[in-house]
Amino acid sequence: MALGDLTAAQQTLAQAVQLEPTAERLPQLWCELYAAQGDAAQLAARATAWREQQPAKAQPHFYLALAALLTGDAPQVQTALVQVLSCATADDRQSFRETLMRLQAQWPAQQAALQQLYDQFQEETP
């Protein structure tokens, strides 16, 4: 995604917050934006707030794992990954794989780590 696209997306999200501040998809959209930007601090902050609101959802834990990956915090990646895998559905895992594939192109320095996360979502959890 080009920088101009990310800037436009951020402006659109800011407008959406003004129109409907409690929209259910906003936390995910903010996390997707900050993941695409590679902004670990904002990603962690948004994902943490989302996790506090919906701790049983896999998505906030997934984005916390990505934020930890960006900062090189391997233990936190593993902690978040355990949480993700404990509550992720098959659809969630597919969505995570798609996100990780997109991010591999955007974060070339993290390709190996992203591939390892991708591999975790290949297998069905019991």
JSON list of N, CA, C and O in Angstrom, two decimals, residues 77-125:
[
{"chain": "A", "resi": 77, "resn": "VAL", "atom": "N", "xyz": [5.51, -12.13, 21.58]},
{"chain": "A", "resi": 77, "resn": "VAL", "atom": "CA", "xyz": [4.92, -12.74, 20.38]},
{"chain": "A", "resi": 77, "resn": "VAL", "atom": "C", "xyz": [4.34, -14.10, 20.76]},
{"chain": "A", "resi": 77, "resn": "VAL", "atom": "O", "xyz": [3.19, -14.42, 20.41]},
{"chain": "A", "resi": 78, "resn": "GLN", "atom": "N", "xyz": [5.09, -14.89, 21.50]},
{"chain": "A", "resi": 78, "resn": "GLN", "atom": "CA", "xyz": [4.63, -16.23, 21.89]},
{"chain": "A", "resi": 78, "resn": "GLN", "atom": "C", "xyz": [3.42, -16.16, 22.82]},
{"chain": "A", "resi": 78, "resn": "GLN", "atom": "O", "xyz": [2.48, -16.93, 22.67]},
{"chain": "A", "resi": 79, "resn": "THR", "atom": "N", "xyz": [3.45, -15.22, 23.77]},
{"chain": "A", "resi": 79, "resn": "THR", "atom": "CA", "xyz": [2.31, -15.06, 24.69]},
{"chain": "A", "resi": 79, "resn": "THR", "atom": "C", "xyz": [1.04, -14.72, 23.92]},
{"chain": "A", "resi": 79, "resn": "THR", "atom": "O", "xyz": [-0.01, -15.32, 24.14]},
{"chain": "A", "resi": 80, "resn": "ALA", "atom": "N", "xyz": [1.15, -13.76, 23.01]},
{"chain": "A", "resi": 80, "resn": "ALA", "atom": "CA", "xyz": [-0.01, -13.36, 22.22]},
{"chain": "A", "resi": 80, "resn": "ALA", "atom": "C", "xyz": [-0.46, -14.50, 21.30]},
{"chain": "A", "resi": 80, "resn": "ALA", "atom": "O", "xyz": [-1.65, -14.73, 21.12]},
{"chain": "A", "resi": 81, "resn": "LEU", "atom": "N", "xyz": [0.51, -15.22, 20.75]},
{"chain": "A", "resi": 81, "resn": "LEU", "atom": "CA", "xyz": [0.18, -16.32, 19.84]},
{"chain": "A", "resi": 81, "resn": "LEU", "atom": "C", "xyz": [-0.60, -17.42, 20.56]},
{"chain": "A", "resi": 81, "resn": "LEU", "atom": "O", "xyz": [-1.56, -17.97, 20.00]},
{"chain": "A", "resi": 82, "resn": "VAL", "atom": "N", "xyz": [-0.24, -17.72, 21.79]},
{"chain": "A", "resi": 82, "resn": "VAL", "atom": "CA", "xyz": [-0.99, -18.72, 22.57]},
{"chain": "A", "resi": 82, "resn": "VAL", "atom": "C", "xyz": [-2.43, -18.28, 22.71]},
{"chain": "A", "resi": 82, "resn": "VAL", "atom": "O", "xyz": [-3.36, -19.08, 22.54]},
{"chain": "A", "resi": 83, "resn": "GLN", "atom": "N", "xyz": [-2.64, -16.99, 22.99]},
{"chain": "A", "resi": 83, "resn": "GLN", "atom": "CA", "xyz": [-4.00, -16.47, 23.13]},
{"chain": "A", "resi": 83, "resn": "GLN", "atom": "C", "xyz": [-4.76, -16.53, 21.81]},
{"chain": "A", "resi": 83, "resn": "GLN", "atom": "O", "xyz": [-5.92, -16.91, 21.77]},
{"chain": "A", "resi": 84, "resn": "VAL", "atom": "N", "xyz": [-4.08, -16.17, 20.73]},
{"chain": "A", "resi": 84, "resn": "VAL", "atom": "CA", "xyz": [-4.72, -16.22, 19.41]},
{"chain": "A", "resi": 84, "resn": "VAL", "atom": "C", "xyz": [-5.17, -17.63, 19.10]},
{"chain": "A", "resi": 84, "resn": "VAL", "atom": "O", "xyz": [-6.33, -17.86, 18.72]},
{"chain": "A", "resi": 85, "resn": "LEU", "atom": "N", "xyz": [-4.27, -18.57, 19.25]},
{"chain": "A", "resi": 85, "resn": "LEU", "atom": "CA", "xyz": [-4.59, -19.95, 18.88]},
{"chain": "A", "resi": 85, "resn": "LEU", "atom": "C", "xyz": [-5.66, -20.56, 19.77]},
{"chain": "A", "resi": 85, "resn": "LEU", "atom": "O", "xyz": [-6.37, -21.47, 19.34]},
{"chain": "A", "resi": 86, "resn": "SER", "atom": "N", "xyz": [-5.80, -20.05, 20.98]},
{"chain": "A", "resi": 86, "resn": "SER", "atom": "CA", "xyz": [-6.80, -20.61, 21.89]},
{"chain": "A", "resi": 86, "resn": "SER", "atom": "C", "xyz": [-8.22, -20.20, 21.51]},
{"chain": "A", "resi": 86, "resn": "SER", "atom": "O", "xyz": [-9.17, -20.86, 21.91]},
{"chain": "A", "resi": 87, "resn": "CYS", "atom": "N", "xyz": [-8.36, -19.14, 20.73]},
{"chain": "A", "resi": 87, "resn": "CYS", "atom": "CA", "xyz": [-9.72, -18.69, 20.41]},
{"chain": "A", "resi": 87, "resn": "CYS", "atom": "C", "xyz": [-9.97, -18.43, 18.93]},
{"chain": "A", "resi": 87, "resn": "CYS", "atom": "O", "xyz": [-11.07, -18.01, 18.55]},
{"chain": "A", "resi": 88, "resn": "ALA", "atom": "N", "xyz": [-9.01, -18.70, 18.08]},
{"chain": "A", "resi": 88, "resn": "ALA", "atom": "CA", "xyz": [-9.17, -18.44, 16.64]},
{"chain": "A", "resi": 88, "resn": "ALA", "atom": "C", "xyz": [-10.02, -19.50, 15.97]},
{"chain": "A", "resi": 88, "resn": "ALA", "atom": "O", "xyz": [-9.83, -20.69, 16.19]},
{"chain": "A", "resi": 89, "resn": "THR", "atom": "N", "xyz": [-10.93, -19.05, 15.15]},
{"chain": "A", "resi": 89, "resn": "THR", "atom": "CA", "xyz": [-11.74, -19.95, 14.32]},
{"chain": "A", "resi": 89, "resn": "THR", "atom": "C", "xyz": [-10.98, -20.23, 13.02]},
{"chain": "A", "resi": 89, "resn": "THR", "atom": "O", "xyz": [-9.96, -19.59, 12.74]},
{"chain": "A", "resi": 90, "resn": "ALA", "atom": "N", "xyz": [-11.50, -21.14, 12.23]},
{"chain": "A", "resi": 90, "resn": "ALA", "atom": "CA", "xyz": [-10.90, -21.41, 10.92]},
{"chain": "A", "resi": 90, "resn": "ALA", "atom": "C", "xyz": [-10.92, -20.15, 10.05]},
{"chain": "A", "resi": 90, "resn": "ALA", "atom": "O", "xyz": [-9.94, -19.86, 9.35]},
{"chain": "A", "resi": 91, "resn": "ASP", "atom": "N", "xyz": [-11.99, -19.40, 10.11]},
{"chain": "A", "resi": 91, "resn": "ASP", "atom": "CA", "xyz": [-12.07, -18.14, 9.35]},
{"chain": "A", "resi": 91, "resn": "ASP", "atom": "C", "xyz": [-11.05, -17.13, 9.85]},
{"chain": "A", "resi": 91, "resn": "ASP", "atom": "O", "xyz": [-10.43, -16.42, 9.05]},
{"chain": "A", "resi": 92, "resn": "ASP", "atom": "N", "xyz": [-10.88, -17.06, 11.17]},
{"chain": "A", "resi": 92, "resn": "ASP", "atom": "CA", "xyz": [-9.87, -16.17, 11.73]},
{"chain": "A", "resi": 92, "resn": "ASP", "atom": "C", "xyz": [-8.48, -16.53, 11.21]},
{"chain": "A", "resi": 92, "resn": "ASP", "atom": "O", "xyz": [-7.73, -15.67, 10.77]},
{"chain": "A", "resi": 93, "resn": "ARG", "atom": "N", "xyz": [-8.16, -17.82, 11.26]},
{"chain": "A", "resi": 93, "resn": "ARG", "atom": "CA", "xyz": [-6.84, -18.27, 10.80]},
{"chain": "A", "resi": 93, "resn": "ARG", "atom": "C", "xyz": [-6.61, -17.92, 9.33]},
{"chain": "A", "resi": 93, "resn": "ARG", "atom": "O", "xyz": [-5.53, -17.49, 8.95]},
{"chain": "A", "resi": 94, "resn": "GLN", "atom": "N", "xyz": [-7.64, -18.08, 8.51]},
{"chain": "A", "resi": 94, "resn": "GLN", "atom": "CA", "xyz": [-7.53, -17.72, 7.10]},
{"chain": "A", "resi": 94, "resn": "GLN", "atom": "C", "xyz": [-7.28, -16.22, 6.96]},
{"chain": "A", "resi": 94, "resn": "GLN", "atom": "O", "xyz": [-6.42, -15.80, 6.18]},
{"chain": "A", "resi": 95, "resn": "SER", "atom": "N", "xyz": [-8.00, -15.42, 7.69]},
{"chain": "A", "resi": 95, "resn": "SER", "atom": "CA", "xyz": [-7.81, -13.97, 7.65]},
{"chain": "A", "resi": 95, "resn": "SER", "atom": "C", "xyz": [-6.41, -13.59, 8.10]},
{"chain": "A", "resi": 95, "resn": "SER", "atom": "O", "xyz": [-5.76, -12.72, 7.50]},
{"chain": "A", "resi": 96, "resn": "PHE", "atom": "N", "xyz": [-5.91, -14.24, 9.14]},
{"chain": "A", "resi": 96, "resn": "PHE", "atom": "CA", "xyz": [-4.56, -13.95, 9.64]},
{"chain": "A", "resi": 96, "resn": "PHE", "atom": "C", "xyz": [-3.51, -14.31, 8.59]},
{"chain": "A", "resi": 96, "resn": "PHE", "atom": "O", "xyz": [-2.54, -13.57, 8.39]},
{"chain": "A", "resi": 97, "resn": "ARG", "atom": "N", "xyz": [-3.70, -15.43, 7.91]},
{"chain": "A", "resi": 97, "resn": "ARG", "atom": "CA", "xyz": [-2.76, -15.83, 6.85]},
{"chain": "A", "resi": 97, "resn": "ARG", "atom": "C", "xyz": [-2.74, -14.78, 5.74]},
{"chain": "A", "resi": 97, "resn": "ARG", "atom": "O", "xyz": [-1.67, -14.40, 5.25]},
{"chain": "A", "resi": 98, "resn": "GLU", "atom": "N", "xyz": [-3.90, -14.30, 5.35]},
{"chain": "A", "resi": 98, "resn": "GLU", "atom": "CA", "xyz": [-3.98, -13.28, 4.30]},
{"chain": "A", "resi": 98, "resn": "GLU", "atom": "C", "xyz": [-3.28, -11.99, 4.73]},
{"chain": "A", "resi": 98, "resn": "GLU", "atom": "O", "xyz": [-2.54, -11.38, 3.95]},
{"chain": "A", "resi": 99, "resn": "THR", "atom": "N", "xyz": [-3.50, -11.59, 5.96]},
{"chain": "A", "resi": 99, "resn": "THR", "atom": "CA", "xyz": [-2.84, -10.39, 6.49]},
{"chain": "A", "resi": 99, "resn": "THR", "atom": "C", "xyz": [-1.33, -10.57, 6.50]},
{"chain": "A", "resi": 99, "resn": "THR", "atom": "O", "xyz": [-0.59, -9.68, 6.08]},
{"chain": "A", "resi": 100, "resn": "LEU", "atom": "N", "xyz": [-0.87, -11.72, 6.95]},
{"chain": "A", "resi": 100, "resn": "LEU", "atom": "CA", "xyz": [0.57, -11.97, 7.02]},
{"chain": "A", "resi": 100, "resn": "LEU", "atom": "C", "xyz": [1.20, -11.99, 5.63]},
{"chain": "A", "resi": 100, "resn": "LEU", "atom": "O", "xyz": [2.33, -11.50, 5.45]},
{"chain": "A", "resi": 101, "resn": "MET", "atom": "N", "xyz": [0.49, -12.49, 4.65]},
{"chain": "A", "resi": 101, "resn": "MET", "atom": "CA", "xyz": [1.01, -12.47, 3.28]},
{"chain": "A", "resi": 101, "resn": "MET", "atom": "C", "xyz": [1.18, -11.04, 2.78]},
{"chain": "A", "resi": 101, "resn": "MET", "atom": "O", "xyz": [2.19, -10.70, 2.16]},
{"chain": "A", "resi": 102, "resn": "ARG", "atom": "N", "xyz": [0.19, -10.19, 3.05]},
{"chain": "A", "resi": 102, "resn": "ARG", "atom": "CA", "xyz": [0.30, -8.77, 2.64]},
{"chain": "A", "resi": 102, "resn": "ARG", "atom": "C", "xyz": [1.46, -8.10, 3.34]},
{"chain": "A", "resi": 102, "resn": "ARG", "atom": "O", "xyz": [2.22, -7.33, 2.74]},
{"chain": "A", "resi": 103, "resn": "LEU", "atom": "N", "xyz": [1.62, -8.38, 4.63]},
{"chain": "A", "resi": 103, "resn": "LEU", "atom": "CA", "xyz": [2.67, -7.72, 5.41]},
{"chain": "A", "resi": 103, "resn": "LEU", "atom": "C", "xyz": [4.07, -8.16, 5.01]},
{"chain": "A", "resi": 103, "resn": "LEU", "atom": "O", "xyz": [5.02, -7.40, 5.17]},
{"chain": "A", "resi": 104, "resn": "GLN", "atom": "N", "xyz": [4.21, -9.36, 4.48]},
{"chain": "A", "resi": 104, "resn": "GLN", "atom": "CA", "xyz": [5.53, -9.81, 4.04]},
{"chain": "A", "resi": 104, "resn": "GLN", "atom": "C", "xyz": [6.09, -8.88, 2.97]},
{"chain": "A", "resi": 104, "resn": "GLN", "atom": "O", "xyz": [7.29, -8.61, 2.95]},
{"chain": "A", "resi": 105, "resn": "ALA", "atom": "N", "xyz": [5.24, -8.35, 2.12]},
{"chain": "A", "resi": 105, "resn": "ALA", "atom": "CA", "xyz": [5.70, -7.42, 1.09]},
{"chain": "A", "resi": 105, "resn": "ALA", "atom": "C", "xyz": [6.01, -6.05, 1.70]},
{"chain": "A", "resi": 105, "resn": "ALA", "atom": "O", "xyz": [6.90, -5.34, 1.22]},
{"chain": "A", "resi": 106, "resn": "GLN", "atom": "N", "xyz": [5.31, -5.68, 2.76]},
{"chain": "A", "resi": 106, "resn": "GLN", "atom": "CA", "xyz": [5.50, -4.37, 3.37]},
{"chain": "A", "resi": 106, "resn": "GLN", "atom": "C", "xyz": [6.62, -4.34, 4.40]},
{"chain": "A", "resi": 106, "resn": "GLN", "atom": "O", "xyz": [7.16, -3.27, 4.66]},
{"chain": "A", "resi": 107, "resn": "TRP", "atom": "N", "xyz": [6.93, -5.46, 4.99]},
{"chain": "A", "resi": 107, "resn": "TRP", "atom": "CA", "xyz": [7.96, -5.53, 6.02]},
{"chain": "A", "resi": 107, "resn": "TRP", "atom": "C", "xyz": [9.05, -6.52, 5.59]},
{"chain": "A", "resi": 107, "resn": "TRP", "atom": "O", "xyz": [9.20, -7.58, 6.19]},
{"chain": "A", "resi": 108, "resn": "PRO", "atom": "N", "xyz": [9.82, -6.22, 4.57]},
{"chain": "A", "resi": 108, "resn": "PRO", "atom": "CA", "xyz": [10.79, -7.20, 4.07]},
{"chain": "A", "resi": 108, "resn": "PRO", "atom": "C", "xyz": [11.78, -7.67, 5.14]},
{"chain": "A", "resi": 108, "resn": "PRO", "atom": "O", "xyz": [12.21, -8.82, 5.11]},
{"chain": "A", "resi": 109, "resn": "ALA", "atom": "N", "xyz": [12.13, -6.83, 6.07]},
{"chain": "A", "resi": 109, "resn": "ALA", "atom": "CA", "xyz": [13.09, -7.22, 7.11]},
{"chain": "A", "resi": 109, "resn": "ALA", "atom": "C", "xyz": [12.50, -8.25, 8.07]},
{"chain": "A", "resi": 109, "resn": "ALA", "atom": "O", "xyz": [13.24, -8.93, 8.78]},
{"chain": "A", "resi": 110, "resn": "GLN", "atom": "N", "xyz": [11.19, -8.38, 8.07]},
{"chain": "A", "resi": 110, "resn": "GLN", "atom": "CA", "xyz": [10.51, -9.30, 9.00]},
{"chain": "A", "resi": 110, "resn": "GLN", "atom": "C", "xyz": [9.97, -10.54, 8.31]},
{"chain": "A", "resi": 110, "resn": "GLN", "atom": "O", "xyz": [9.18, -11.28, 8.89]},
{"chain": "A", "resi": 111, "resn": "GLN", "atom": "N", "xyz": [10.36, -10.77, 7.06]},
{"chain": "A", "resi": 111, "resn": "GLN", "atom": "CA", "xyz": [9.76, -11.88, 6.30]},
{"chain": "A", "resi": 111, "resn": "GLN", "atom": "C", "xyz": [9.88, -13.22, 7.00]},
{"chain": "A", "resi": 111, "resn": "GLN", "atom": "O", "xyz": [8.92, -13.99, 7.02]},
{"chain": "A", "resi": 112, "resn": "ALA", "atom": "N", "xyz": [11.03, -13.53, 7.56]},
{"chain": "A", "resi": 112, "resn": "ALA", "atom": "CA", "xyz": [11.21, -14.84, 8.20]},
{"chain": "A", "resi": 112, "resn": "ALA", "atom": "C", "xyz": [10.29, -14.98, 9.40]},
{"chain": "A", "resi": 112, "resn": "ALA", "atom": "O", "xyz": [9.64, -16.01, 9.58]},
{"chain": "A", "resi": 113, "resn": "ALA", "atom": "N", "xyz": [10.21, -13.94, 10.21]},
{"chain": "A", "resi": 113, "resn": "ALA", "atom": "CA", "xyz": [9.34, -13.98, 11.40]},
{"chain": "A", "resi": 113, "resn": "ALA", "atom": "C", "xyz": [7.87, -14.05, 10.99]},
{"chain": "A", "resi": 113, "resn": "ALA", "atom": "O", "xyz": [7.09, -14.79, 11.61]},
{"chain": "A", "resi": 114, "resn": "LEU", "atom": "N", "xyz": [7.50, -13.30, 9.97]},
{"chain": "A", "resi": 114, "resn": "LEU", "atom": "CA", "xyz": [6.12, -13.36, 9.48]},
{"chain": "A", "resi": 114, "resn": "LEU", "atom": "C", "xyz": [5.79, -14.74, 8.95]},
{"chain": "A", "resi": 114, "resn": "LEU", "atom": "O", "xyz": [4.67, -15.23, 9.15]},
{"chain": "A", "resi": 115, "resn": "GLN", "atom": "N", "xyz": [6.73, -15.36, 8.27]},
{"chain": "A", "resi": 115, "resn": "GLN", "atom": "CA", "xyz": [6.51, -16.71, 7.76]},
{"chain": "A", "resi": 115, "resn": "GLN", "atom": "C", "xyz": [6.30, -17.69, 8.91]},
{"chain": "A", "resi": 115, "resn": "GLN", "atom": "O", "xyz": [5.46, -18.59, 8.83]},
{"chain": "A", "resi": 116, "resn": "GLN", "atom": "N", "xyz": [7.05, -17.52, 9.99]},
{"chain": "A", "resi": 116, "resn": "GLN", "atom": "CA", "xyz": [6.87, -18.40, 11.15]},
{"chain": "A", "resi": 116, "resn": "GLN", "atom": "C", "xyz": [5.47, -18.24, 11.74]},
{"chain": "A", "resi": 116, "resn": "GLN", "atom": "O", "xyz": [4.83, -19.22, 12.11]},
{"chain": "A", "resi": 117, "resn": "LEU", "atom": "N", "xyz": [5.00, -16.99, 11.83]},
{"chain": "A", "resi": 117, "resn": "LEU", "atom": "CA", "xyz": [3.63, -16.78, 12.31]},
{"chain": "A", "resi": 117, "resn": "LEU", "atom": "C", "xyz": [2.63, -17.40, 11.35]},
{"chain": "A", "resi": 117, "resn": "LEU", "atom": "O", "xyz": [1.68, -18.05, 11.77]},
{"chain": "A", "resi": 118, "resn": "TYR", "atom": "N", "xyz": [2.86, -17.18, 10.07]},
{"chain": "A", "resi": 118, "resn": "TYR", "atom": "CA", "xyz": [1.98, -17.76, 9.04]},
{"chain": "A", "resi": 118, "resn": "TYR", "atom": "C", "xyz": [1.87, -19.27, 9.23]},
{"chain": "A", "resi": 118, "resn": "TYR", "atom": "O", "xyz": [0.77, -19.83, 9.19]},
{"chain": "A", "resi": 119, "resn": "ASP", "atom": "N", "xyz": [2.99, -19.92, 9.45]},
{"chain": "A", "resi": 119, "resn": "ASP", "atom": "CA", "xyz": [3.00, -21.37, 9.62]},
{"chain": "A", "resi": 119, "resn": "ASP", "atom": "C", "xyz": [2.17, -21.81, 10.82]},
{"chain": "A", "resi": 119, "resn": "ASP", "atom": "O", "xyz": [1.56, -22.89, 10.79]},
{"chain": "A", "resi": 120, "resn": "GLN", "atom": "N", "xyz": [2.11, -20.99, 11.85]},
{"chain": "A", "resi": 120, "resn": "GLN", "atom": "CA", "xyz": [1.32, -21.32, 13.04]},
{"chain": "A", "resi": 120, "resn": "GLN", "atom": "C", "xyz": [-0.18, -21.40, 12.71]},
{"chain": "A", "resi": 120, "resn": "GLN", "atom": "O", "xyz": [-0.92, -22.12, 13.35]},
{"chain": "A", "resi": 121, "resn": "PHE", "atom": "N", "xyz": [-0.59, -20.63, 11.72]},
{"chain": "A", "resi": 121, "resn": "PHE", "atom": "CA", "xyz": [-2.01, -20.59, 11.36]},
{"chain": "A", "resi": 121, "resn": "PHE", "atom": "C", "xyz": [-2.37, -21.59, 10.26]},
{"chain": "A", "resi": 121, "resn": "PHE", "atom": "O", "xyz": [-3.51, -21.67, 9.85]},
{"chain": "A", "resi": 122, "resn": "GLN", "atom": "N", "xyz": [-1.40, -22.35, 9.80]},
{"chain": "A", "resi": 122, "resn": "GLN", "atom": "CA", "xyz": [-1.65, -23.37, 8.77]},
{"chain": "A", "resi": 122, "resn": "GLN", "atom": "C", "xyz": [-2.40, -24.56, 9.35]},
{"chain": "A", "resi": 122, "resn": "GLN", "atom": "O", "xyz": [-3.22, -25.15, 8.70]},
{"chain": "A", "resi": 123, "resn": "GLU", "atom": "N", "xyz": [-2.07, -24.92, 10.55]},
{"chain": "A", "resi": 123, "resn": "GLU", "atom": "CA", "xyz": [-2.65, -26.11, 11.17]},
{"chain": "A", "resi": 123, "resn": "GLU", "atom": "C", "xyz": [-3.93, -25.76, 11.90]},
{"chain": "A", "resi": 123, "resn": "GLU", "atom": "O", "xyz": [-4.04, -24.70, 12.49]},
{"chain": "A", "resi": 124, "resn": "GLU", "atom": "N", "xyz": [-4.85, -26.67, 11.85]},
{"chain": "A", "resi": 124, "resn": "GLU", "atom": "CA", "xyz": [-6.09, -26.50, 12.62]},
{"chain": "A", "resi": 124, "resn": "GLU", "atom": "C", "xyz": [-5.79, -26.78, 14.08]},
{"chain": "A", "resi": 124, "resn": "GLU", "atom": "O", "xyz": [-5.05, -27.68, 14.42]},
{"chain": "A", "resi": 125, "resn": "THR", "atom": "N", "xyz": [-6.39, -25.97, 14.96]},
{"chain": "A", "resi": 125, "resn": "THR", "atom": "CA", "xyz": [-6.23, -26.21, 16.38]},
{"chain": "A", "resi": 125, "resn": "THR", "atom": "C", "xyz": [-7.29, -27.20, 16.82]},
{"chain": "A", "resi": 125, "resn": "THR", "atom": "O", "xyz": [-8.37, -27.26, 16.26]}
]
